[in-house]
PDB file of C-alpha atoms in Angstrom:
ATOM      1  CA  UNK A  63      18.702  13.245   9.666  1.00 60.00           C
ATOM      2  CA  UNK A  64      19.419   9.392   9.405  1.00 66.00           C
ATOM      3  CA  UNK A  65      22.694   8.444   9.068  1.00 92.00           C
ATOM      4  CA  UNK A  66      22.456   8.296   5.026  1.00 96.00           C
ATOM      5  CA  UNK A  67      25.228   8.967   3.029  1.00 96.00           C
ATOM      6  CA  UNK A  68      24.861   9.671  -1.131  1.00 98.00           C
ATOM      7  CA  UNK A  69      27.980   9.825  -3.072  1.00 97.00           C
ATOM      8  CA  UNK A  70      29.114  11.913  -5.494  1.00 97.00           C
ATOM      9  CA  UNK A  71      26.617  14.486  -4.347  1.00 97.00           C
ATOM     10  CA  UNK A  72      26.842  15.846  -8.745  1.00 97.00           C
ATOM     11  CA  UNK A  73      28.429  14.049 -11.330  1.00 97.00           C
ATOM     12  CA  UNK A  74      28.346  15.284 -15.363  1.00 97.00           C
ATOM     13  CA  UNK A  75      29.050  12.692 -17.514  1.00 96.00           C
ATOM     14  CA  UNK A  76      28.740  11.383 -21.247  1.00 96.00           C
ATOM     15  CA  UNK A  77      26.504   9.229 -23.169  1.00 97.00           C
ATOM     16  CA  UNK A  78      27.731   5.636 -22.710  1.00 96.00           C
ATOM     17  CA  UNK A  79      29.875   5.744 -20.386  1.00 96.00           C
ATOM     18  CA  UNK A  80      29.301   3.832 -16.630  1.00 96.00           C
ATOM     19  CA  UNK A  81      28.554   4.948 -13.722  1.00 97.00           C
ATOM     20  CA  UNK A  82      28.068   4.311 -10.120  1.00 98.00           C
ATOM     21  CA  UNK A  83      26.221   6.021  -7.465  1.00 98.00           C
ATOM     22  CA  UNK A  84      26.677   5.253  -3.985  1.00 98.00           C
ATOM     23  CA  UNK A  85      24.567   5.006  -0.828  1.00 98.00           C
ATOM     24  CA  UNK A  86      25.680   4.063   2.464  1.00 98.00           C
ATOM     25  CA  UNK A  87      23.683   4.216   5.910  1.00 97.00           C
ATOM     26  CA  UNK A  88      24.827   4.031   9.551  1.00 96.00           C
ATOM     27  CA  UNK A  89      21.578   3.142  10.755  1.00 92.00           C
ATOM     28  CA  UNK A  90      21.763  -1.028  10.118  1.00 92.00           C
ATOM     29  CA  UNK A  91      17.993  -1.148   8.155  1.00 92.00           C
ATOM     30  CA  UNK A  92      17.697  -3.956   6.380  1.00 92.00           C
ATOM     31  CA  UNK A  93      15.632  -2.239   3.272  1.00 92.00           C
ATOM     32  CA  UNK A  94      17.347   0.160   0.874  1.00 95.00           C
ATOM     33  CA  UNK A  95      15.739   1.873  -2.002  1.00 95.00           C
ATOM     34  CA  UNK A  96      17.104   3.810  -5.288  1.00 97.00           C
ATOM     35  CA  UNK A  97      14.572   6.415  -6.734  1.00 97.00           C
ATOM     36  CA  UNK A  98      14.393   8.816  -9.385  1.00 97.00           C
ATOM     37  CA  UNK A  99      12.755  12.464  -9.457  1.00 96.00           C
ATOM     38  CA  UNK A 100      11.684  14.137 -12.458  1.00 93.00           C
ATOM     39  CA  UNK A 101       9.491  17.184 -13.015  1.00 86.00           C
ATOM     40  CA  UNK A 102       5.776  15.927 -13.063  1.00 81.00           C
ATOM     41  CA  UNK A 103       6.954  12.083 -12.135  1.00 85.00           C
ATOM     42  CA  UNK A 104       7.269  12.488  -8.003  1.00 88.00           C
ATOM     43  CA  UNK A 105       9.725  10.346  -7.230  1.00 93.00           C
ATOM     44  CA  UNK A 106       9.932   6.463  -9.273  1.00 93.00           C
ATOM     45  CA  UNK A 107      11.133   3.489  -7.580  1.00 93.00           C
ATOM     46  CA  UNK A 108      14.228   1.948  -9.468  1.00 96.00           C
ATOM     47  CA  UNK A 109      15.080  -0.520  -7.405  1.00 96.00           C
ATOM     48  CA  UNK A 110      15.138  -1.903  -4.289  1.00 94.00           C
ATOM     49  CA  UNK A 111      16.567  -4.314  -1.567  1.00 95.00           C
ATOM     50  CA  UNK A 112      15.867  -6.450   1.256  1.00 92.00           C
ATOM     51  CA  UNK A 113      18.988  -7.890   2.167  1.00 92.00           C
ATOM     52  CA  UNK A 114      22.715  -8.623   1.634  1.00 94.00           C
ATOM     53  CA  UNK A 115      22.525 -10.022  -2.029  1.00 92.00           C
ATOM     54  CA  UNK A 116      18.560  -9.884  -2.039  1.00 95.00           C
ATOM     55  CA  UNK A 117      17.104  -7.153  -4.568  1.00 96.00           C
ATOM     56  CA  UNK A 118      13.985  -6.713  -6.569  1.00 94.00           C
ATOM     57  CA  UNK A 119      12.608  -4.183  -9.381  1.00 93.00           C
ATOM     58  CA  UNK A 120      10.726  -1.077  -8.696  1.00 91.00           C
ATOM     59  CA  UNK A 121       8.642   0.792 -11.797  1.00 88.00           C
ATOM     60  CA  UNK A 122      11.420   2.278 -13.936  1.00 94.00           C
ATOM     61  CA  UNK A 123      14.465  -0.863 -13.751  1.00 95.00           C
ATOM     62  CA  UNK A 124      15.376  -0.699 -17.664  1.00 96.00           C
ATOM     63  CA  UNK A 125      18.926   0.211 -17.988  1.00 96.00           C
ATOM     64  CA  UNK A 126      20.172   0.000 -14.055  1.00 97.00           C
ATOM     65  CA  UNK A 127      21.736  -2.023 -12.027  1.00 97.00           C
ATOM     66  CA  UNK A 128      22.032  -2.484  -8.274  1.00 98.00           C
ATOM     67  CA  UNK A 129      24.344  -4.564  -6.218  1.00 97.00           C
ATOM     68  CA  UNK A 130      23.980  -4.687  -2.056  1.00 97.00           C
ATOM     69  CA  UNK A 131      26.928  -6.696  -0.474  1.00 95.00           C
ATOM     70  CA  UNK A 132      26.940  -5.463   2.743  1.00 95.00           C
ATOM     71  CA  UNK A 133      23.928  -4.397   4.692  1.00 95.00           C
ATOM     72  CA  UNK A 134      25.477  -0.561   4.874  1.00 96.00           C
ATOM     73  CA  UNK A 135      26.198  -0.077   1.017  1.00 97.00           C
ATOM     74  CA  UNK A 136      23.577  -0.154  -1.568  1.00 98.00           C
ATOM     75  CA  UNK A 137      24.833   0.757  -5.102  1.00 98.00           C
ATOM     76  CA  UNK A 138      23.140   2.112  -8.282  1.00 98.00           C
ATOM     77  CA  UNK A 139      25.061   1.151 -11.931  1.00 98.00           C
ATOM     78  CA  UNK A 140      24.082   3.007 -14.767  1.00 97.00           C
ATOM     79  CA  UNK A 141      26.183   0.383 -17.659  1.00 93.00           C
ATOM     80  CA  UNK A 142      26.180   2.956 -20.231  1.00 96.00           C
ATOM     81  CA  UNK A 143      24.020   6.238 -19.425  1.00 96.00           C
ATOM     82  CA  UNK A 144      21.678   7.747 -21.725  1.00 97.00           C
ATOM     83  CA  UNK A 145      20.467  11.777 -21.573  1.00 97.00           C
ATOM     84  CA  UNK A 146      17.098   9.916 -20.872  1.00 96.00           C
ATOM     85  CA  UNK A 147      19.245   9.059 -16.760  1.00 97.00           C
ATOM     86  CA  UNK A 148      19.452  12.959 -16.281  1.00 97.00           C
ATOM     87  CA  UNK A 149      17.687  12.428 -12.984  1.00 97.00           C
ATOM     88  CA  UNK A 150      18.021  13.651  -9.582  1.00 97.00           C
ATOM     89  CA  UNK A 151      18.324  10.370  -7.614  1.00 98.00           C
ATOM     90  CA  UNK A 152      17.543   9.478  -3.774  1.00 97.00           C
ATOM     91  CA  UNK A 153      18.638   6.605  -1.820  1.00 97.00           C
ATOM     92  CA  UNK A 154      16.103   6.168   0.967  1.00 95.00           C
ATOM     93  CA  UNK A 155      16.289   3.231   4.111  1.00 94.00           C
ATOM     94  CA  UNK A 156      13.483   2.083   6.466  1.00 90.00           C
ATOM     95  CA  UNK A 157      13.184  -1.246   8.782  1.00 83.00           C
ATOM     96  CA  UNK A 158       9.878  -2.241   7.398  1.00 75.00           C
ATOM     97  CA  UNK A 159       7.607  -4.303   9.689  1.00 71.00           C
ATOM     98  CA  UNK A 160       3.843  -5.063   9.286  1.00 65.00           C
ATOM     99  CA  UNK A 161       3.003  -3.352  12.458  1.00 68.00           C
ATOM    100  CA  UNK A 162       4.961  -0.043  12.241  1.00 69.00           C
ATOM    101  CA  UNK A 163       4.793   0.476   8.677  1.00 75.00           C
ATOM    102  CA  UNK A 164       7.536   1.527   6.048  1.00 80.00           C
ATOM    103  CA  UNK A 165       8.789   4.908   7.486  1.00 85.00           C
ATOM    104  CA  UNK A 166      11.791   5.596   4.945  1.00 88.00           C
ATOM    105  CA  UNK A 167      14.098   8.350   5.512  1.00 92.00           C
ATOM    106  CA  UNK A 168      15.972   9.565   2.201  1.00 95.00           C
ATOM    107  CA  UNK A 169      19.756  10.571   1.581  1.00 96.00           C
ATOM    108  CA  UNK A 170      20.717  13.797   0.595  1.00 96.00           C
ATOM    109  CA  UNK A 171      20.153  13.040  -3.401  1.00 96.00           C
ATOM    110  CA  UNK A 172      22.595  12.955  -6.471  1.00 97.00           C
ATOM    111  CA  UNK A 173      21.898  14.940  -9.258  1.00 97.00           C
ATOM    112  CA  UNK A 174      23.281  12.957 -12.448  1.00 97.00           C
ATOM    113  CA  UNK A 175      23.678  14.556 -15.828  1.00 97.00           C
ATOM    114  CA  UNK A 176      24.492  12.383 -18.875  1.00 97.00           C
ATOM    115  CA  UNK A 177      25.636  14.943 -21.491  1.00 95.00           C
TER     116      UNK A 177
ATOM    117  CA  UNK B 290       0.157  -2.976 -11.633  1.00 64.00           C
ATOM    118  CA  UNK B 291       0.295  -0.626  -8.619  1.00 78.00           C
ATOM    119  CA  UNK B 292      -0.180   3.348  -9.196  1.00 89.00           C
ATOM    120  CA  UNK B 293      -1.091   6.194  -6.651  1.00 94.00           C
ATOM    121  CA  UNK B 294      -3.060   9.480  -7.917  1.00 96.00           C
ATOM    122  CA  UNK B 295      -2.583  12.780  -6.353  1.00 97.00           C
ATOM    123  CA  UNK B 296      -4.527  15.548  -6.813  1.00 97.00           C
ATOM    124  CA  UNK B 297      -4.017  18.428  -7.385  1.00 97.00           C
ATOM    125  CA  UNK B 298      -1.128  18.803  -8.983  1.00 96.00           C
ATOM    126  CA  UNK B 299      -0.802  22.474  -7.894  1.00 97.00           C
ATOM    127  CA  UNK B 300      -2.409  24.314  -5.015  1.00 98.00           C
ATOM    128  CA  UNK B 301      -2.530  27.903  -3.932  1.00 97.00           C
ATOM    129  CA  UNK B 302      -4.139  28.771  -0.773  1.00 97.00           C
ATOM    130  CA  UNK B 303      -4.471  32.144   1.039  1.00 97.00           C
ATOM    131  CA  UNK B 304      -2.409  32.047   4.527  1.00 97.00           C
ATOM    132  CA  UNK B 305      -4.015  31.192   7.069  1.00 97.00           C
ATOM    133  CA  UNK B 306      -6.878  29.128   4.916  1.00 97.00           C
ATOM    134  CA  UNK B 307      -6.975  24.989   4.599  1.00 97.00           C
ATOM    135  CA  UNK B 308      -5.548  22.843   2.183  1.00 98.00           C
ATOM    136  CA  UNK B 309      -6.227  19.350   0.920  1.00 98.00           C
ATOM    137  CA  UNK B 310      -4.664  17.196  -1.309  1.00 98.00           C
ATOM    138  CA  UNK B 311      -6.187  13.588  -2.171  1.00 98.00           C
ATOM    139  CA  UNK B 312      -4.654  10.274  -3.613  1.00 97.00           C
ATOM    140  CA  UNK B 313      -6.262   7.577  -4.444  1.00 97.00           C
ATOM    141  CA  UNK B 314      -4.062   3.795  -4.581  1.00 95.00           C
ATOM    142  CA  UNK B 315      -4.675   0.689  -6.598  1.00 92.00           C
ATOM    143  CA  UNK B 316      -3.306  -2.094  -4.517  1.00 89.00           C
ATOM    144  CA  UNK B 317      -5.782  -3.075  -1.972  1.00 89.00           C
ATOM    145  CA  UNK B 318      -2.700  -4.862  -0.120  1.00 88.00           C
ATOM    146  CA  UNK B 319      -1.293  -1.717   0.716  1.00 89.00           C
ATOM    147  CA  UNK B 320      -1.156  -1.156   4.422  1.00 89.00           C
ATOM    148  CA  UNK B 321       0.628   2.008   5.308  1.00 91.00           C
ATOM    149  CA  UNK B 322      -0.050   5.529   3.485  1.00 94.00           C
ATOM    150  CA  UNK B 323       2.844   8.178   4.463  1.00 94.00           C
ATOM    151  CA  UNK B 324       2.697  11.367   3.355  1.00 97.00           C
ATOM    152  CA  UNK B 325       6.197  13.620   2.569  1.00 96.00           C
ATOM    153  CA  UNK B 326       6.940  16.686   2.388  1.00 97.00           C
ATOM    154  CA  UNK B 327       9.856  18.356   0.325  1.00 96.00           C
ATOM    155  CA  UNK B 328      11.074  21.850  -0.115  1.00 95.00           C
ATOM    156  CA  UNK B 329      12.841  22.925  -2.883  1.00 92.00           C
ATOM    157  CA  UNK B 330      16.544  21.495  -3.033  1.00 91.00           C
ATOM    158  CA  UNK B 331      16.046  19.334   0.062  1.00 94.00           C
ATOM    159  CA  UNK B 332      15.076  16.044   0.458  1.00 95.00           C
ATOM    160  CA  UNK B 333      11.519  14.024   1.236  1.00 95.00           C
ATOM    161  CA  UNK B 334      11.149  14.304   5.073  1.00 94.00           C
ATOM    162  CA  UNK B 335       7.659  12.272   6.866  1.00 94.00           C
ATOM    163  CA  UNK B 336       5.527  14.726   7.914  1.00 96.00           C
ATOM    164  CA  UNK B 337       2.880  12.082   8.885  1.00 95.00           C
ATOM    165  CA  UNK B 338       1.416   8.762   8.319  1.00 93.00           C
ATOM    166  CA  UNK B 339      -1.572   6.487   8.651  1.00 92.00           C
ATOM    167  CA  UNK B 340      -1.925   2.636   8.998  1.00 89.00           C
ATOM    168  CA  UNK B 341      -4.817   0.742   7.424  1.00 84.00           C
ATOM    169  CA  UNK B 342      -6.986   0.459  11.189  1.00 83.00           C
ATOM    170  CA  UNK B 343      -6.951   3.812  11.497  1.00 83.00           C
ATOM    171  CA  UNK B 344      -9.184   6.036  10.175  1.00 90.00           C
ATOM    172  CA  UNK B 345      -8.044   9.273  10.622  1.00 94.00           C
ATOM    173  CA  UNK B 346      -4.938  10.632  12.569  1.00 94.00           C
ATOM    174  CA  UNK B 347      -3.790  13.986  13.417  1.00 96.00           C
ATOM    175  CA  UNK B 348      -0.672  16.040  14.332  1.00 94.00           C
ATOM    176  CA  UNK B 349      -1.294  19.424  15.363  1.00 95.00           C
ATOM    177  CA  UNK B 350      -2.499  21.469  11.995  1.00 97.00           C
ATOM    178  CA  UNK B 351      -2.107  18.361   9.411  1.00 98.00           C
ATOM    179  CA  UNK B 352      -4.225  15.070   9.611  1.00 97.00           C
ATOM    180  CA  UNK B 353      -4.780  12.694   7.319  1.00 97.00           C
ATOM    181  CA  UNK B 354      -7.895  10.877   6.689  1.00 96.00           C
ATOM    182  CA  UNK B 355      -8.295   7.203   4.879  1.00 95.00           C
ATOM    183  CA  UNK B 356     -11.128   5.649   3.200  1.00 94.00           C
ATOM    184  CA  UNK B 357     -10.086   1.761   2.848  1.00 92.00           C
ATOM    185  CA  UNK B 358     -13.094   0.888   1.276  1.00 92.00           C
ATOM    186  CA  UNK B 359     -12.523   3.604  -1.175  1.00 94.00           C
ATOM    187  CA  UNK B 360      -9.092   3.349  -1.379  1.00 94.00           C
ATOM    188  CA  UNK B 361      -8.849   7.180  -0.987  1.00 95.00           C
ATOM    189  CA  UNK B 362      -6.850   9.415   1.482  1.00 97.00           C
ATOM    190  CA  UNK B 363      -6.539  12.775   2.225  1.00 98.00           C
ATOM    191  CA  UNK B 364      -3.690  15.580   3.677  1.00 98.00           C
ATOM    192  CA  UNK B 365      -5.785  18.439   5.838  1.00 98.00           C
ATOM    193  CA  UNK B 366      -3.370  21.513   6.730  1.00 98.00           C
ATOM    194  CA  UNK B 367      -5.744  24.327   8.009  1.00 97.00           C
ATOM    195  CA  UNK B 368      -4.447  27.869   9.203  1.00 97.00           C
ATOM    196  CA  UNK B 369      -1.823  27.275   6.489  1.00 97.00           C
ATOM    197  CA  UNK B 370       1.794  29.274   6.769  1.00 97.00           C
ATOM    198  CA  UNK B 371       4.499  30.508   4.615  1.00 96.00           C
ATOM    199  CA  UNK B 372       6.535  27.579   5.739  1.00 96.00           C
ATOM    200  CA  UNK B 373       4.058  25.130   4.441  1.00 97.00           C
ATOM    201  CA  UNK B 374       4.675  25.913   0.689  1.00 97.00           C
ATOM    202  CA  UNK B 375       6.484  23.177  -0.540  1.00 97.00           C
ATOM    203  CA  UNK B 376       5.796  19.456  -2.891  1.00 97.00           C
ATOM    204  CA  UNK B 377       3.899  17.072  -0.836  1.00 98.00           C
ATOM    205  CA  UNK B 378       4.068  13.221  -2.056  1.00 97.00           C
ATOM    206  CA  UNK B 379       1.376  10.925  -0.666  1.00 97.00           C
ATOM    207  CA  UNK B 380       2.231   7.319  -0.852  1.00 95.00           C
ATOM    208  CA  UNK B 381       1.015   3.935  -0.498  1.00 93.00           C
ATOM    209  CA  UNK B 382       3.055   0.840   0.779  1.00 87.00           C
ATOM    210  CA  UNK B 383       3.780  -2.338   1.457  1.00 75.00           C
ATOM    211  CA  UNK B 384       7.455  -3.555   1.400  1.00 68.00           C
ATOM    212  CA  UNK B 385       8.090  -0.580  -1.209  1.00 77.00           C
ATOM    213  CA  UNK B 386       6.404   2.081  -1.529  1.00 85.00           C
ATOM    214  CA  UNK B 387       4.725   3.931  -4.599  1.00 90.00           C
ATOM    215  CA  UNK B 388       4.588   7.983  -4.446  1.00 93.00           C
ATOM    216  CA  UNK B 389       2.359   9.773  -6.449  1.00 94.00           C
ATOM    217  CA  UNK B 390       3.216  12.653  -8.279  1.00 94.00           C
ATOM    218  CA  UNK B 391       3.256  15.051  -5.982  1.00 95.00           C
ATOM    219  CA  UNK B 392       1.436  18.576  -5.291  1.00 97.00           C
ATOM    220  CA  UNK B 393       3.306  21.905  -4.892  1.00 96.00           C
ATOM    221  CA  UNK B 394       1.278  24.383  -2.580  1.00 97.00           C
ATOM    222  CA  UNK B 395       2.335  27.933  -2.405  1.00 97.00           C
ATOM    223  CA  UNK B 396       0.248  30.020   0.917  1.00 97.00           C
ATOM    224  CA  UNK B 397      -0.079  33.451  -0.914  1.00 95.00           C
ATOM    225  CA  UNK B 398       0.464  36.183   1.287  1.00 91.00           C
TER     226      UNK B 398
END
């Protein structure tokens, strides 16, 4: 597996309260994604980033989000979670070019629950 | 704005029969159509992808077959095995990527 690191692996938490899910990779790609997985949703894109600094929206952004400040970190903020955040999430990398395609290899997942 | 349809949603195939599972994508920009393959607990892992100028590719008993014109493409497993029962997420992409909803095949014994 990629060198893709998701931390905590489970966290419980309650309604309105922060929190921050981690994802760091070995591997030096310059794109890092955050996705969601739900039961009959696949997996959702939350957010997403290019570069140090450089992010952009994916599908389902209401209500997270991300900061990258160093190429091997890419974090997910949840300001004040909602039951509706109960999610398994994946981090996922690639190094995206228009010849080879965007081949993205995921972390191991966190599975959130917002009590 | 972009989607990606997968059908079917669920698939059972006798062992040793063929499967297929077709998407369909809306964003004719989209150049690269991977297709992933997850078992249960474990993460997405590429099991194999196509590029738009390619029609068709294989990799031993899976291939994938795109339609540009269509915007359609298809997974082919043939002389399916208990190991192949799993959720398989096409996708289309450019600089992100949108799944669809995945299909969960179970080979019946």
């Amino acid at each position: 597996d990629a060198g893709i690191t998701q931390s905590p692996r489970h966290k419980v938490t309650e309604t309105g309260t922060p929190v921050t899910l981690r994802c760091h990779q070995t591997e030096n790609h310059r794109y890092m994604y955050w996705y969601r997985q739900d039961p009959g949703h696949g997996l959702r894109l939350i957010h997403y980033s290019y570069g140090v600094k450089d992010t952009d929206k994916g599908e389902v952004s209401d209500g997270y989000s991300v900061s990258r400040s160093k190429t091997e970190d890419f974090l997910l903020t949840l300001e004040s979670a909602t039951s509706s955040q109960t999610s398994v999430y994946f981090c996922a990398i690639s190094e995206w070019d228009t010849k080879e395609g965007n081949i993205q290899y995921f972390g191991a997942g966190t599975r959130l629950s917002v009590l | 704005g972009e989607n990606v349809e997968q059908h079917p949603s669920t698939l059972s195939v006798q062992e040793g029969d063929s499967a297929v599972i077709k998407c369909t994508y809306s964003d004719s920009a989209s150049n690269y159509f991977p297709w992933y393959k997850q078992e249960l607990g474990k993460r997405p892992q590429l099991i194999i992808d196509i590029r738009s100028n390619v029609g068709e590719k294989k990799d031993q008993r899976i291939a994938v077959t795109l339609n540009k014109t269509a915007k359609h493409f298809s997974l082919h497993i043939t002389e399916t095995q208990p190991e192949d029962s799993a959720v398989y997420f096409c996708a289309a992409s450019m600089a992100k990527i949108i799944f669809g909803k995945g299909t969960r095949l179970h080979i019946l014994p």
